[in-house]
Amino acid sequence: MIKIKNQLISSLYDFDKIILLTNFNSRGNFMDYPNLKTNIFNKPIIVVEGIIGAGKTTLTQILEKELDLKAFYEPVDANLYLKEFYAEEARIRAGGEKPNKYAFPMQMELMYQRFAMHKSASWEVALFNENKGVIIDRSIFGDRVFAKLLTKYGNIEPIMWDTYQKTFFILSQDFMPPQYMIYLDTPVKTAWIRARGDAGRNREQETPMENDDFYNYLIDLKQEHENLIKEIEDGLHSWSKYIEIIRVPWENNLDPEEVSPVIKDIKSKINL
């Protein structure tokens, strides 16, 4: 049974790879291939993006149930470099020099994890019929925002950023692109309050910064997310044209009465 399963996964990997790579032209862009918009299995891959504290996990949990989706959640605790990264940040704040030696390997590890998660999502829509599609709580695309910001802060050197970019480009060609990106447009102040007050998510360990530093970080993070949305809308990536952006104002929408019309609007746009 295990041998058959491994052969099936291997053949699916090759099939997935062939479907995507044979539809790239010489300029590295997807050719017009009508099935890629909904993918050949007619089940959407949906990614949810937004800054820390935006409410991505909350919305993902709601849509998982409301739309009958298989959910893949953000693997924060699985990153072996996180503790070391913040220890280095403390050293730098105490007067040490940049860069943070753990910033680059941490972001590479996260990129590999998110790539594996997206591949699993691709296999899910191809192999199983239990759900109507999949939803991913932050994707490899959104995670690049964090690496980009660390580079701007001087924690990742330009030569390492180039390596990150090359790896990202290669990996992002090797899975089915998502059909929808739900962007939670949450005010920074709201996200800051949520993140600092969310004891259940252990946010202090996730972002152990002083309050003012964390607030300013969220400001920069929101701007970089806006830049990501613009990159997609301007078609700057090979996968951009196949993603429909659904921008959701998500400030007071944790109240059940206020969630309902928002979910209804999302459902109408995704058309499941």
CSV table of C-alpha atoms in Angstrom, one decimal:
chain,number,residue,atom,x,y,z
A,1,MET,CA,0.0,0.0,0.0
A,2,ILE,CA,2.8,2.4,0.9
A,3,LYS,CA,4.6,1.6,-2.3
A,4,ILE,CA,1.5,2.3,-4.4
A,5,LYS,CA,0.9,5.6,-2.5
A,6,ASN,CA,4.4,6.7,-3.1
A,7,GLN,CA,4.2,5.9,-6.8
A,8,LEU,CA,0.9,7.8,-7.0
A,9,ILE,CA,2.4,10.9,-5.3
A,10,SER,CA,5.5,10.7,-7.5
A,11,SER,CA,3.4,10.5,-10.7
A,12,LEU,CA,1.2,13.3,-9.5
A,13,TYR,CA,4.3,15.5,-8.8
A,14,ASP,CA,5.5,14.8,-12.3
A,15,PHE,CA,2.0,15.5,-13.8
A,16,ASP,CA,1.7,18.7,-11.8
A,17,LYS,CA,5.2,19.8,-12.9
A,18,ILE,CA,4.5,19.0,-16.6
A,19,ILE,CA,1.1,20.8,-16.6
A,20,LEU,CA,2.8,24.0,-15.3
A,21,LEU,CA,6.2,24.0,-16.9
A,22,THR,CA,5.0,23.0,-20.4
A,23,ASN,CA,2.8,26.1,-20.2
A,24,PHE,CA,5.6,28.5,-19.7
A,25,ASN,CA,6.8,30.5,-22.7
A,26,SER,CA,10.4,31.6,-23.4
A,27,ARG,CA,9.9,34.7,-21.3
A,28,GLY,CA,9.1,32.7,-18.2
A,29,ASN,CA,5.4,33.6,-18.2
A,30,PHE,CA,2.4,31.3,-18.2
A,31,MET,CA,0.9,30.9,-21.7
A,32,ASP,CA,-2.9,31.3,-22.1
A,33,TYR,CA,-4.2,28.0,-20.8
A,34,PRO,CA,-7.9,28.3,-19.8
A,35,ASN,CA,-7.9,25.4,-17.3
A,36,LEU,CA,-5.2,27.0,-15.2
A,37,LYS,CA,-7.7,29.7,-14.0
A,38,THR,CA,-9.7,27.2,-12.1
A,39,ASN,CA,-7.0,24.4,-12.3
A,40,ILE,CA,-7.7,21.2,-14.2
A,41,PHE,CA,-9.5,19.7,-11.2
A,42,ASN,CA,-12.0,22.6,-10.9
A,43,LYS,CA,-11.3,23.1,-7.2
A,44,PRO,CA,-9.9,26.4,-6.1
A,45,ILE,CA,-6.8,27.0,-4.2
A,46,ILE,CA,-7.3,30.1,-2.0
A,47,VAL,CA,-4.6,31.9,0.0
A,48,VAL,CA,-5.3,34.4,2.8
A,49,GLU,CA,-2.8,37.2,3.3
A,50,GLY,CA,-2.5,40.1,5.7
A,51,ILE,CA,-0.2,41.5,8.4
A,52,ILE,CA,0.4,39.9,11.8
A,53,GLY,CA,-2.8,40.3,13.8
A,54,ALA,CA,-5.0,40.9,10.7
A,55,GLY,CA,-7.2,37.9,11.5
A,56,LYS,CA,-6.1,35.4,8.8
A,57,THR,CA,-6.5,32.4,11.0
A,58,THR,CA,-9.9,33.4,12.2
A,59,LEU,CA,-11.1,34.0,8.6
A,60,THR,CA,-9.5,30.7,7.4
A,61,GLN,CA,-11.3,28.8,10.1
A,62,ILE,CA,-14.6,30.4,9.1
A,63,LEU,CA,-14.2,29.7,5.4
A,64,GLU,CA,-13.0,26.2,6.0
A,65,LYS,CA,-16.4,25.5,7.5
A,66,GLU,CA,-18.6,27.7,5.4
A,67,LEU,CA,-17.2,26.7,2.0
A,68,ASP,CA,-16.3,23.1,2.8
A,69,LEU,CA,-12.5,23.7,2.3
A,70,LYS,CA,-9.5,21.8,3.4
A,71,ALA,CA,-7.4,24.2,5.5
A,72,PHE,CA,-3.6,24.5,5.7
A,73,TYR,CA,-2.5,26.7,8.7
A,74,GLU,CA,0.6,28.8,9.2
A,75,PRO,CA,3.4,26.6,10.7
A,76,VAL,CA,5.0,29.2,12.9
A,77,ASP,CA,6.1,26.9,15.7
A,78,ALA,CA,7.9,24.6,13.3
A,79,ASN,CA,10.6,27.1,12.4
A,80,LEU,CA,13.7,26.0,14.2
A,81,TYR,CA,15.4,29.3,13.7
A,82,LEU,CA,12.8,31.6,15.3
A,83,LYS,CA,14.3,31.5,18.8
A,84,GLU,CA,17.8,32.1,17.6
A,85,PHE,CA,16.6,34.9,15.3
A,86,TYR,CA,15.1,36.9,18.2
A,87,ALA,CA,18.1,36.2,20.4
A,88,GLU,CA,20.2,37.8,17.6
A,89,GLU,CA,17.7,40.7,17.4
A,90,ALA,CA,18.2,41.3,21.2
A,91,ARG,CA,22.0,41.3,20.6
A,92,ILE,CA,21.6,43.9,17.8
A,93,ARG,CA,19.3,46.1,19.9
A,94,ALA,CA,22.0,46.0,22.7
A,95,GLY,CA,24.5,47.6,20.2
A,96,GLY,CA,25.6,44.6,18.1
A,97,GLU,CA,26.2,44.9,14.4
A,98,LYS,CA,23.9,43.7,11.6
A,99,PRO,CA,23.1,41.5,9.8
A,100,ASN,CA,21.2,39.0,11.9
A,101,LYS,CA,23.0,35.8,11.0
A,102,TYR,CA,19.7,33.8,11.4
A,103,ALA,CA,17.5,36.0,9.3
A,104,PHE,CA,18.3,34.4,5.9
A,105,PRO,CA,18.2,30.7,7.0
A,106,MET,CA,15.0,31.4,8.9
A,107,GLN,CA,13.3,32.8,5.8
A,108,MET,CA,14.6,30.0,3.6
A,109,GLU,CA,13.3,27.5,6.1
A,110,LEU,CA,9.9,29.2,6.0
A,111,MET,CA,9.9,29.3,2.2
A,112,TYR,CA,10.6,25.5,2.1
A,113,GLN,CA,7.8,24.9,4.6
A,114,ARG,CA,5.3,27.0,2.6
A,115,PHE,CA,6.3,25.4,-0.6
A,116,ALA,CA,5.7,22.0,0.9
A,117,MET,CA,2.3,23.2,2.2
A,118,HIS,CA,1.3,24.5,-1.2
A,119,LYS,CA,2.4,21.3,-2.9
A,120,SER,CA,0.2,19.4,-0.4
A,121,ALA,CA,-2.7,21.7,-1.3
A,122,SER,CA,-2.1,20.9,-4.9
A,123,TRP,CA,-2.2,17.2,-4.2
A,124,GLU,CA,-5.3,17.7,-2.1
A,125,VAL,CA,-7.3,19.2,-5.0
A,126,ALA,CA,-6.0,16.5,-7.4
A,127,LEU,CA,-6.4,13.3,-5.3
A,128,PHE,CA,-9.2,13.8,-2.9
A,129,ASN,CA,-12.9,14.5,-3.2
A,130,GLU,CA,-13.8,15.2,0.4
A,131,ASN,CA,-13.7,19.0,0.1
A,132,LYS,CA,-14.6,21.6,-2.5
A,133,GLY,CA,-11.1,23.2,-2.5
A,134,VAL,CA,-8.3,24.3,-0.2
A,135,ILE,CA,-7.5,27.4,1.7
A,136,ILE,CA,-4.0,28.4,2.9
A,137,ASP,CA,-3.3,30.6,6.0
A,138,ARG,CA,-0.5,32.7,4.5
A,139,SER,CA,1.3,31.5,1.4
A,140,ILE,CA,4.8,31.4,0.0
A,141,PHE,CA,3.9,34.7,-1.7
A,142,GLY,CA,3.0,36.5,1.5
A,143,ASP,CA,6.0,35.1,3.3
A,144,ARG,CA,8.3,36.7,0.7
A,145,VAL,CA,7.1,40.1,2.1
A,146,PHE,CA,8.8,39.3,5.5
A,147,ALA,CA,12.1,38.4,3.8
A,148,LYS,CA,11.9,41.5,1.7
A,149,LEU,CA,11.4,43.6,4.8
A,150,LEU,CA,14.3,42.0,6.6
A,151,THR,CA,16.5,42.8,3.7
A,152,LYS,CA,15.4,46.5,3.8
A,153,TYR,CA,16.2,46.5,7.6
A,154,GLY,CA,19.8,45.2,6.8
A,155,ASN,CA,19.2,41.8,8.4
A,156,ILE,CA,19.6,40.0,5.1
A,157,GLU,CA,22.5,41.0,2.9
A,158,PRO,CA,21.7,41.8,-0.8
A,159,ILE,CA,23.6,38.8,-2.1
A,160,MET,CA,21.5,36.5,0.1
A,161,TRP,CA,18.3,38.3,-1.0
A,162,ASP,CA,19.3,37.5,-4.6
A,163,THR,CA,19.6,33.8,-3.6
A,164,TYR,CA,16.2,34.0,-1.9
A,165,GLN,CA,14.7,35.6,-5.0
A,166,LYS,CA,16.1,32.9,-7.4
A,167,THR,CA,14.9,30.1,-5.1
A,168,PHE,CA,11.4,31.7,-4.8
A,169,PHE,CA,11.2,32.1,-8.6
A,170,ILE,CA,12.0,28.4,-9.2
A,171,LEU,CA,9.7,27.1,-6.5
A,172,SER,CA,6.8,29.3,-7.5
A,173,GLN,CA,6.9,27.7,-11.0
A,174,ASP,CA,6.5,24.2,-9.6
A,175,PHE,CA,3.0,24.1,-8.2
A,176,MET,CA,-0.5,25.1,-9.3
A,177,PRO,CA,-1.0,28.8,-8.7
A,178,PRO,CA,-3.8,29.8,-6.4
A,179,GLN,CA,-7.0,31.1,-8.1
A,180,TYR,CA,-7.9,33.6,-5.3
A,181,MET,CA,-5.9,35.7,-2.8
A,182,ILE,CA,-8.0,37.1,0.0
A,183,TYR,CA,-6.2,40.2,1.4
A,184,LEU,CA,-7.3,41.3,4.8
A,185,ASP,CA,-7.1,45.1,4.8
A,186,THR,CA,-6.8,45.6,8.6
A,187,PRO,CA,-5.8,48.9,10.2
A,188,VAL,CA,-2.4,48.7,11.9
A,189,LYS,CA,-3.8,49.8,15.2
A,190,THR,CA,-6.4,47.1,15.2
A,191,ALA,CA,-3.8,44.4,14.2
A,192,TRP,CA,-1.5,45.7,16.9
A,193,ILE,CA,-4.2,45.4,19.6
A,194,ARG,CA,-5.2,41.9,18.4
A,195,ALA,CA,-1.6,40.6,18.2
A,196,ARG,CA,-0.6,41.9,21.6
A,197,GLY,CA,-3.8,40.6,23.2
A,198,ASP,CA,-3.9,37.2,21.6
A,199,ALA,CA,-2.5,35.0,24.4
A,200,GLY,CA,-3.7,31.9,22.7
A,201,ARG,CA,-1.3,32.4,19.8
A,202,ASN,CA,1.7,33.2,22.0
A,203,ARG,CA,2.4,36.4,20.0
A,204,GLU,CA,5.0,37.6,22.5
A,205,GLN,CA,7.2,34.7,21.4
A,206,GLU,CA,6.3,35.1,17.8
A,207,THR,CA,7.2,38.9,17.8
A,208,PRO,CA,9.1,39.7,21.0
A,209,MET,CA,9.6,43.4,20.2
A,210,GLU,CA,9.0,46.5,22.3
A,211,ASN,CA,5.5,47.8,21.7
A,212,ASP,CA,6.6,50.9,19.7
A,213,ASP,CA,9.0,48.9,17.6
A,214,PHE,CA,6.3,46.3,16.9
A,215,TYR,CA,3.8,49.0,15.9
A,216,ASN,CA,6.3,50.5,13.4
A,217,TYR,CA,7.1,47.1,12.1
A,218,LEU,CA,3.4,46.5,11.4
A,219,ILE,CA,3.3,49.8,9.5
A,220,ASP,CA,6.2,48.7,7.3
A,221,LEU,CA,4.6,45.2,7.0
A,222,LYS,CA,1.3,46.6,5.8
A,223,GLN,CA,3.1,48.8,3.1
A,224,GLU,CA,4.9,45.7,1.8
A,225,HIS,CA,1.7,43.7,1.6
A,226,GLU,CA,0.2,46.6,-0.4
A,227,ASN,CA,3.3,46.4,-2.6
A,228,LEU,CA,2.7,42.6,-3.1
A,229,ILE,CA,-0.9,43.3,-4.1
A,230,LYS,CA,0.2,45.9,-6.6
A,231,GLU,CA,2.9,43.5,-8.1
A,232,ILE,CA,0.2,40.9,-8.7
A,233,GLU,CA,-2.3,43.4,-10.1
A,234,ASP,CA,0.5,44.8,-12.4
A,235,GLY,CA,1.4,41.3,-13.6
A,236,LEU,CA,5.0,41.4,-12.4
A,237,HIS,CA,5.1,37.7,-11.6
A,238,SER,CA,4.6,34.8,-13.9
A,239,TRP,CA,1.7,33.5,-11.8
A,240,SER,CA,0.1,37.0,-11.3
A,241,LYS,CA,-2.5,36.8,-14.1
A,242,TYR,CA,-4.1,33.7,-12.7
A,243,ILE,CA,-4.8,35.2,-9.2
A,244,GLU,CA,-8.0,37.2,-8.4
A,245,ILE,CA,-7.5,39.6,-5.5
A,246,ILE,CA,-10.4,39.8,-3.0
A,247,ARG,CA,-9.7,42.7,-0.7
A,248,VAL,CA,-11.6,42.4,2.5
A,249,PRO,CA,-11.9,45.3,5.1
A,250,TRP,CA,-11.4,43.3,8.3
A,251,GLU,CA,-11.4,45.7,11.3
A,252,ASN,CA,-14.5,44.9,13.4
A,253,ASN,CA,-15.4,41.7,11.6
A,254,LEU,CA,-14.7,39.4,14.4
A,255,ASP,CA,-18.2,40.0,15.7
A,256,PRO,CA,-20.5,37.2,14.4
A,257,GLU,CA,-23.2,39.6,13.2
A,258,GLU,CA,-20.6,41.6,11.2
A,259,VAL,CA,-18.9,38.5,9.8
A,260,SER,CA,-22.0,37.2,8.0
A,261,PRO,CA,-22.3,39.8,5.1
A,262,VAL,CA,-18.5,39.7,4.6
A,263,ILE,CA,-18.5,35.9,4.2
A,264,LYS,CA,-21.5,36.1,1.9
A,265,ASP,CA,-19.7,38.5,-0.3
A,266,ILE,CA,-16.6,36.3,-0.4
A,267,LYS,CA,-18.7,33.2,-1.2
A,268,SER,CA,-20.3,35.1,-4.1
A,269,LYS,CA,-16.9,36.1,-5.6
A,270,ILE,CA,-15.5,32.6,-5.3
A,271,ASN,CA,-18.7,31.0,-6.6
A,272,LEU,CA,-18.5,27.7,-4.8
